[in-house]
mmCIF file of C-alpha atoms in Angstrom:
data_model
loop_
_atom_site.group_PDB
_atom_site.id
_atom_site.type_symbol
_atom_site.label_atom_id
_atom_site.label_comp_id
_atom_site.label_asym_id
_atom_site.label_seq_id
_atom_site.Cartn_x
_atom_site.Cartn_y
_atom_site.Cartn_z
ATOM 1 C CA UNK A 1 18.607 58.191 33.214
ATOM 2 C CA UNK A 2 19.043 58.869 29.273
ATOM 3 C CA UNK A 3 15.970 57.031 26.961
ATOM 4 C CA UNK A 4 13.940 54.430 28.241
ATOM 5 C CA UNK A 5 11.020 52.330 26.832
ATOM 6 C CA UNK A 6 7.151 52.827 27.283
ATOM 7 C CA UNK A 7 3.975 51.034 25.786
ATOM 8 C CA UNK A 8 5.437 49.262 22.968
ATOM 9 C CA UNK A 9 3.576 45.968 21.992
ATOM 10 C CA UNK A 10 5.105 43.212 18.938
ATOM 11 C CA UNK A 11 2.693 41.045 17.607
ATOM 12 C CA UNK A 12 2.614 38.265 14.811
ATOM 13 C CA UNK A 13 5.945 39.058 13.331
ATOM 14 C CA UNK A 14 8.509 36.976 12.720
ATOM 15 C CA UNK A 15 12.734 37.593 13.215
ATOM 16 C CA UNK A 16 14.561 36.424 10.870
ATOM 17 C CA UNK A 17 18.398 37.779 11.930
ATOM 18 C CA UNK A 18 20.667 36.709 14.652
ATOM 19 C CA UNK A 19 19.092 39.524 17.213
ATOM 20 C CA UNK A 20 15.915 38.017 18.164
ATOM 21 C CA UNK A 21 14.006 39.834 21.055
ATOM 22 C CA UNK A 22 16.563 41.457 23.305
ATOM 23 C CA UNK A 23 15.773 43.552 25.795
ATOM 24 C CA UNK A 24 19.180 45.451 27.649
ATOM 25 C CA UNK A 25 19.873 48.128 29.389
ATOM 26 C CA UNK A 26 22.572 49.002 32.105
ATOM 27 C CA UNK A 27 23.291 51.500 34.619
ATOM 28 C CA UNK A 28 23.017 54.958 33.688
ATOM 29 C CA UNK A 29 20.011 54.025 30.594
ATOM 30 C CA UNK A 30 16.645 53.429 29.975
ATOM 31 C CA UNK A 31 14.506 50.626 31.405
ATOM 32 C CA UNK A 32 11.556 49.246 30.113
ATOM 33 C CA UNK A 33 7.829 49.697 31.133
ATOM 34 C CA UNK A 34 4.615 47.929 29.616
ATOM 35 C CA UNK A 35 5.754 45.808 26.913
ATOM 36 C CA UNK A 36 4.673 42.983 25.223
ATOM 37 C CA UNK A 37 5.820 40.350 22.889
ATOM 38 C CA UNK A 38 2.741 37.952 21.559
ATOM 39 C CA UNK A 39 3.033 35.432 18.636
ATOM 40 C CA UNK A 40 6.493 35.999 17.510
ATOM 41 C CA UNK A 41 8.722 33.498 15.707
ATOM 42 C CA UNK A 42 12.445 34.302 15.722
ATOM 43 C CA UNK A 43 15.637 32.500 14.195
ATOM 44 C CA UNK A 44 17.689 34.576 16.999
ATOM 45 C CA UNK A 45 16.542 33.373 20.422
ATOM 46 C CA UNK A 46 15.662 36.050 23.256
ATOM 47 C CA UNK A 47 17.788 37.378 25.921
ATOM 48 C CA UNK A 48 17.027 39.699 29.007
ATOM 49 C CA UNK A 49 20.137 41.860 30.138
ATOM 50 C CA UNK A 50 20.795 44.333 32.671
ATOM 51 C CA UNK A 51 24.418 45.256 32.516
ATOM 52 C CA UNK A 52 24.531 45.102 28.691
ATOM 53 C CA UNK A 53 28.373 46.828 28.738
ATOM 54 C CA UNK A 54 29.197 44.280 31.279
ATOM 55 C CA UNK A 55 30.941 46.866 33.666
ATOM 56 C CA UNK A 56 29.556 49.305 36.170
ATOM 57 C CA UNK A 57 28.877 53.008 35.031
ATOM 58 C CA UNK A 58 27.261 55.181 36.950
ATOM 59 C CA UNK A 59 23.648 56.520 36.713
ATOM 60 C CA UNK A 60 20.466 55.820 37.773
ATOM 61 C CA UNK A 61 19.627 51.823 37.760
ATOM 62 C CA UNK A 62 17.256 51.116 34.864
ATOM 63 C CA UNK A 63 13.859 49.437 35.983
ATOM 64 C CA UNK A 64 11.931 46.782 34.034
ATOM 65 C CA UNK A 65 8.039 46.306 34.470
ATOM 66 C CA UNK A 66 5.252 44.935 33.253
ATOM 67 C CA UNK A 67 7.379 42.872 30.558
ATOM 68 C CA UNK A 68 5.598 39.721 28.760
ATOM 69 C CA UNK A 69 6.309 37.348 26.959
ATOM 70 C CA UNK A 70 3.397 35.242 24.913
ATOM 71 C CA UNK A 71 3.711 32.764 22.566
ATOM 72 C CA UNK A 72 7.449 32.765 21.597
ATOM 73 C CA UNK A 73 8.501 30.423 19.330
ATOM 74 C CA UNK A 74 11.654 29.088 17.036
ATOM 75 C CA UNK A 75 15.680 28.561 17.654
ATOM 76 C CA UNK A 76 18.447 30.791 18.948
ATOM 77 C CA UNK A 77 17.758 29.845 22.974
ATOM 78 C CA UNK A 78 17.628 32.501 25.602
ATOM 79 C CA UNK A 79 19.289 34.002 27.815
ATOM 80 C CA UNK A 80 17.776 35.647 31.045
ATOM 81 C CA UNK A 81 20.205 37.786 33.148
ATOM 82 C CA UNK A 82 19.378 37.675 36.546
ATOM 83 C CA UNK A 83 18.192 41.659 37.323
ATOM 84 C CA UNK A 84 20.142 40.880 40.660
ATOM 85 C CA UNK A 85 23.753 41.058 38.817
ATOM 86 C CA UNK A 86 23.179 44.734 38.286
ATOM 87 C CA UNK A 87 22.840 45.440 41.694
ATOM 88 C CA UNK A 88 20.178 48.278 42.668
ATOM 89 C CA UNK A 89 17.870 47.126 39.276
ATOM 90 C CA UNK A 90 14.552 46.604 39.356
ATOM 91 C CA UNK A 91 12.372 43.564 37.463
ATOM 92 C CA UNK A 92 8.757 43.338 38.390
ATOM 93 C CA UNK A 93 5.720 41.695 36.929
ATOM 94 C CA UNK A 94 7.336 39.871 34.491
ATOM 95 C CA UNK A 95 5.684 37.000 32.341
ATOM 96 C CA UNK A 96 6.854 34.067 30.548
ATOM 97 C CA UNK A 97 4.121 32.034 28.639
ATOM 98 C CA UNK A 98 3.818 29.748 25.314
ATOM 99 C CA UNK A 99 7.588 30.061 25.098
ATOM 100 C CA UNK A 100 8.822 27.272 22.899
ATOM 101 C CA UNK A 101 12.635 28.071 21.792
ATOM 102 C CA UNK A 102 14.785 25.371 20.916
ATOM 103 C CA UNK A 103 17.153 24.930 24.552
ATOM 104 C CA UNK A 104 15.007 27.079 26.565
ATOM 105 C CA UNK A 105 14.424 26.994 30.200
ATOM 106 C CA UNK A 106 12.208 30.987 30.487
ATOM 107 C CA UNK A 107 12.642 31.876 34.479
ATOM 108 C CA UNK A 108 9.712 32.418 36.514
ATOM 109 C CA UNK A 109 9.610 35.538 38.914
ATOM 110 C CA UNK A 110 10.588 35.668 42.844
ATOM 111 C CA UNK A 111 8.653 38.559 44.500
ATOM 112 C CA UNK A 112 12.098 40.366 45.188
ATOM 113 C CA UNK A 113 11.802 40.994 41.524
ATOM 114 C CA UNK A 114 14.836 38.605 40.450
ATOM 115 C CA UNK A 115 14.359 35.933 37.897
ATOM 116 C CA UNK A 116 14.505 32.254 39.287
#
């Protein structure tokens, strides 16, 4: 597994371009471990994806844990890919709170790991 994300924490900022918070990764890359995004205001939405080049590639699955979200407000939707659709990934302990994005519907958790 190449990269990979560790202790990062975003707070009180505001995103002003199309990105937005997104979090991807596919096979074969870096997942993401103890982050957090409090009290951010974006213009871009958020979006979740696991199979970011939208084909398989081999490499080790990348895993996503301990992931929040806080307080998450503005336009742009989301989009939350289901961990399932890159088959062997791993979500767990992920947390959706305070989000307020214009069309938003933030999953909530099954204890397999995938969003729901």
């Amino acid at each position: 597994m190449s990269g990979g994300i560790r202790n990062v924490t975003v707070i009180d900022s505001r995103f002003h371009g199309e990105g937005g918070i997104h979090i991807k990764s596919c096979p074969g890359r870096g997942g993401f471990i103890d982050v957090t995004f409090r009290n951010i205001t974006v213009a871009g939405g958020m979006a979740v994806t696991m199979s970011y080049t939208g084909e398989e590639v081999g490499g080790a699955m990348p895993y996503l844990a301990n992931v929040g979200f806080e307080d998450i407000s503005g336009s742009g939707g989301c989009n939350f890919e289901d961990c399932s659709q890159a088959v062997g990934c791993s979500c767990w302990n992920m947390s959706f709170r305070g989000i307020e994005l214009d069309g938003c519907q933030p999953p909530t958790m099954a204890p397999s790991g995938y969003f729901v």
